[in-house]
Amino acid sequence: MQLRQKKYRYFLLFFFISVAPCLSALQTVAIYQIEGTNVSTQTAQTINNLMVTFIKAQKKYRIIDMRTEYAPKEYPKDSAADFVFFAAVQTVSDGIRISLTLKGPEDTATRFISKVYERSNALLLDSRRLINRLFDFSIALEQPAQAETLSD
């Protein structure tokens, strides 16, 4: 009986020692409020909430919810986050354009996706794929200055 308890205690000790570094290795993402131009506040808020939900669903990042503030122009030097995520939605002649940006510190590349949809429903349906592409660092994306706008 004592040998069994000893093995159980060693197992628990080993488990907690090995799990702790894994939990602290999660990178953090600060998510800022979406900027909407010529878009209803309800549409902008729905897109914003959906994006946050999809980022949380990846379970690879700890989220710092900064949706009460607008995105900074540059990466904040005093930020506790590893990345800053922000988006802009605007109505254009072709439909509705969404631009997603994931910025890291100066030594990390900025990732950018911009796409035009005919309707906001199509944007909502495709937003999970856009988030997955933005956060998947194995997929090469265009640089912000060269980003191509795609139409559906």
mmCIF file of C-alpha atoms in Angstrom:
data_model
loop_
_atom_site.group_PDB
_atom_site.id
_atom_site.type_symbol
_atom_site.label_atom_id
_atom_site.label_comp_id
_atom_site.label_asym_id
_atom_site.label_seq_id
_atom_site.Cartn_x
_atom_site.Cartn_y
_atom_site.Cartn_z
ATOM 1 C CA MET A 1 0.000 0.000 0.000
ATOM 2 C CA GLN A 2 2.770 2.466 0.865
ATOM 3 C CA LEU A 3 4.653 1.722 -2.331
ATOM 4 C CA ARG A 4 1.536 2.491 -4.340
ATOM 5 C CA GLN A 5 1.061 5.833 -2.566
ATOM 6 C CA LYS A 6 4.707 6.681 -3.105
ATOM 7 C CA LYS A 7 4.417 6.013 -6.842
ATOM 8 C CA TYR A 8 1.273 8.138 -6.983
ATOM 9 C CA ARG A 9 3.007 11.030 -5.215
ATOM 10 C CA TYR A 10 5.998 10.831 -7.538
ATOM 11 C CA PHE A 11 3.681 10.792 -10.515
ATOM 12 C CA LEU A 12 1.876 13.924 -9.290
ATOM 13 C CA LEU A 13 5.153 15.681 -8.559
ATOM 14 C CA PHE A 14 6.513 14.855 -12.015
ATOM 15 C CA PHE A 15 3.255 15.886 -13.651
ATOM 16 C CA PHE A 16 3.126 19.319 -12.004
ATOM 17 C CA ILE A 17 6.802 19.984 -12.675
ATOM 18 C CA SER A 18 6.398 19.162 -16.363
ATOM 19 C CA VAL A 19 3.087 21.002 -16.882
ATOM 20 C CA ALA A 20 4.094 24.345 -15.320
ATOM 21 C CA PRO A 21 6.533 25.374 -18.106
ATOM 22 C CA CYS A 22 3.954 24.491 -20.746
ATOM 23 C CA LEU A 23 1.330 26.744 -19.196
ATOM 24 C CA SER A 24 3.653 29.708 -18.879
ATOM 25 C CA ALA A 25 4.882 29.327 -22.476
ATOM 26 C CA LEU A 26 1.652 30.714 -23.947
ATOM 27 C CA GLN A 27 2.161 33.926 -25.852
ATOM 28 C CA THR A 28 -0.104 36.865 -25.116
ATOM 29 C CA VAL A 29 -2.143 38.866 -27.599
ATOM 30 C CA ALA A 30 -3.604 42.295 -26.844
ATOM 31 C CA ILE A 31 -6.842 42.701 -28.798
ATOM 32 C CA TYR A 32 -7.932 46.248 -29.557
ATOM 33 C CA GLN A 33 -11.275 47.653 -30.642
ATOM 34 C CA ILE A 34 -12.155 47.306 -34.301
ATOM 35 C CA GLU A 35 -12.213 50.543 -36.286
ATOM 36 C CA GLY A 36 -15.349 50.877 -38.370
ATOM 37 C CA THR A 37 -15.731 53.395 -41.204
ATOM 38 C CA ASN A 38 -19.188 53.791 -42.760
ATOM 39 C CA VAL A 39 -20.256 50.559 -41.036
ATOM 40 C CA SER A 40 -23.012 50.229 -38.455
ATOM 41 C CA THR A 41 -21.832 49.897 -34.875
ATOM 42 C CA GLN A 42 -23.755 46.634 -34.580
ATOM 43 C CA THR A 43 -21.851 45.121 -37.532
ATOM 44 C CA ALA A 44 -18.503 46.334 -36.198
ATOM 45 C CA GLN A 45 -19.260 44.993 -32.714
ATOM 46 C CA THR A 46 -20.392 41.625 -34.084
ATOM 47 C CA ILE A 47 -17.209 41.277 -36.140
ATOM 48 C CA ASN A 48 -15.105 42.327 -33.154
ATOM 49 C CA ASN A 49 -16.723 39.763 -30.838
ATOM 50 C CA LEU A 50 -16.405 37.042 -33.472
ATOM 51 C CA MET A 51 -12.698 37.735 -33.986
ATOM 52 C CA VAL A 52 -12.024 37.545 -30.243
ATOM 53 C CA THR A 53 -13.950 34.276 -30.016
ATOM 54 C CA PHE A 54 -11.921 32.743 -32.854
ATOM 55 C CA ILE A 55 -8.606 33.846 -31.343
ATOM 56 C CA LYS A 56 -9.615 32.365 -27.978
ATOM 57 C CA ALA A 57 -10.641 29.128 -29.719
ATOM 58 C CA GLN A 58 -7.081 28.581 -30.902
ATOM 59 C CA LYS A 59 -5.958 28.098 -27.267
ATOM 60 C CA LYS A 60 -2.389 29.014 -28.216
ATOM 61 C CA TYR A 61 -2.550 32.511 -26.791
ATOM 62 C CA ARG A 62 -3.479 34.290 -23.601
ATOM 63 C CA ILE A 63 -5.787 37.198 -24.373
ATOM 64 C CA ILE A 64 -5.472 40.731 -23.028
ATOM 65 C CA ASP A 65 -8.786 42.384 -23.798
ATOM 66 C CA MET A 66 -8.101 45.996 -24.787
ATOM 67 C CA ARG A 67 -11.342 46.498 -26.724
ATOM 68 C CA THR A 68 -12.139 49.624 -24.763
ATOM 69 C CA GLU A 69 -9.213 51.352 -26.526
ATOM 70 C CA TYR A 70 -8.355 51.976 -30.151
ATOM 71 C CA ALA A 71 -5.258 50.341 -31.604
ATOM 72 C CA PRO A 72 -1.957 52.153 -31.139
ATOM 73 C CA LYS A 73 -0.120 53.443 -34.213
ATOM 74 C CA GLU A 74 3.090 51.690 -33.134
ATOM 75 C CA TYR A 75 3.795 48.639 -31.014
ATOM 76 C CA PRO A 76 3.555 49.799 -27.380
ATOM 77 C CA LYS A 77 6.973 49.678 -25.727
ATOM 78 C CA ASP A 78 5.546 48.984 -22.266
ATOM 79 C CA SER A 79 3.194 46.259 -23.460
ATOM 80 C CA ALA A 80 2.958 42.992 -21.558
ATOM 81 C CA ALA A 81 1.694 41.352 -24.753
ATOM 82 C CA ASP A 82 3.805 39.478 -27.278
ATOM 83 C CA PHE A 83 1.490 40.570 -30.114
ATOM 84 C CA VAL A 84 -1.061 43.291 -30.777
ATOM 85 C CA PHE A 85 -4.147 42.447 -32.861
ATOM 86 C CA PHE A 86 -6.383 45.051 -34.435
ATOM 87 C CA ALA A 87 -8.759 45.285 -37.358
ATOM 88 C CA ALA A 88 -10.486 47.861 -39.511
ATOM 89 C CA VAL A 89 -13.783 47.473 -41.345
ATOM 90 C CA GLN A 90 -14.992 49.923 -43.944
ATOM 91 C CA THR A 91 -17.626 50.149 -46.614
ATOM 92 C CA VAL A 92 -16.167 50.458 -50.111
ATOM 93 C CA SER A 93 -17.794 50.568 -53.540
ATOM 94 C CA ASP A 94 -17.359 46.783 -53.992
ATOM 95 C CA GLY A 95 -18.820 45.885 -50.603
ATOM 96 C CA ILE A 96 -17.219 45.691 -47.178
ATOM 97 C CA ARG A 97 -13.447 45.523 -46.602
ATOM 98 C CA ILE A 98 -11.786 44.025 -43.569
ATOM 99 C CA SER A 99 -8.129 44.562 -42.763
ATOM 100 C CA LEU A 100 -6.578 42.433 -40.016
ATOM 101 C CA THR A 101 -3.180 43.215 -38.511
ATOM 102 C CA LEU A 102 -1.042 41.229 -36.085
ATOM 103 C CA LYS A 103 1.954 43.214 -34.846
ATOM 104 C CA GLY A 104 4.795 42.020 -32.727
ATOM 105 C CA PRO A 105 7.811 43.801 -31.295
ATOM 106 C CA GLU A 106 10.212 45.480 -33.712
ATOM 107 C CA ASP A 107 12.169 42.280 -34.380
ATOM 108 C CA THR A 108 8.965 40.405 -35.295
ATOM 109 C CA ALA A 109 7.286 40.803 -38.670
ATOM 110 C CA THR A 110 3.869 42.392 -38.975
ATOM 111 C CA ARG A 111 1.224 40.131 -40.483
ATOM 112 C CA PHE A 112 -1.552 41.707 -42.506
ATOM 113 C CA ILE A 113 -4.634 40.448 -44.372
ATOM 114 C CA SER A 114 -7.066 42.622 -46.289
ATOM 115 C CA LYS A 115 -10.095 41.326 -48.136
ATOM 116 C CA VAL A 116 -13.266 42.744 -49.722
ATOM 117 C CA TYR A 117 -16.623 40.971 -49.394
ATOM 118 C CA GLU A 118 -19.850 41.728 -51.208
ATOM 119 C CA ARG A 119 -21.919 41.384 -48.000
ATOM 120 C CA SER A 120 -21.195 41.389 -44.299
ATOM 121 C CA ASN A 121 -22.671 37.864 -44.041
ATOM 122 C CA ALA A 122 -19.877 36.508 -46.247
ATOM 123 C CA LEU A 123 -17.329 38.287 -44.065
ATOM 124 C CA LEU A 124 -18.789 36.743 -40.913
ATOM 125 C CA LEU A 125 -18.727 33.268 -42.457
ATOM 126 C CA ASP A 126 -15.106 33.627 -43.602
ATOM 127 C CA SER A 127 -13.716 35.352 -40.499
ATOM 128 C CA ARG A 128 -12.557 32.126 -38.796
ATOM 129 C CA ARG A 129 -10.434 31.248 -41.821
ATOM 130 C CA LEU A 130 -8.948 34.746 -41.873
ATOM 131 C CA ILE A 131 -7.996 34.548 -38.192
ATOM 132 C CA ASN A 132 -6.456 31.097 -38.669
ATOM 133 C CA ARG A 133 -4.378 32.350 -41.616
ATOM 134 C CA LEU A 134 -3.271 35.442 -39.714
ATOM 135 C CA PHE A 135 -2.130 33.501 -36.649
ATOM 136 C CA ASP A 136 -0.576 30.578 -38.557
ATOM 137 C CA PHE A 137 3.041 31.668 -38.875
ATOM 138 C CA SER A 138 3.815 28.814 -41.270
ATOM 139 C CA ILE A 139 1.740 30.587 -43.961
ATOM 140 C CA ALA A 140 3.603 33.387 -45.716
ATOM 141 C CA LEU A 141 1.512 36.545 -45.987
ATOM 142 C CA GLU A 142 2.058 39.687 -48.012
ATOM 143 C CA GLN A 143 3.732 42.637 -46.289
ATOM 144 C CA PRO A 144 1.362 45.534 -45.442
ATOM 145 C CA ALA A 145 2.694 47.776 -48.216
ATOM 146 C CA GLN A 146 2.211 45.012 -50.804
ATOM 147 C CA ALA A 147 -1.043 43.510 -49.516
ATOM 148 C CA GLU A 148 -3.408 42.589 -52.300
ATOM 149 C CA THR A 149 -7.122 42.979 -51.885
ATOM 150 C CA LEU A 150 -9.071 39.909 -52.892
ATOM 151 C CA SER A 151 -12.696 39.834 -53.915
ATOM 152 C CA ASP A 152 -15.216 37.086 -53.316
#
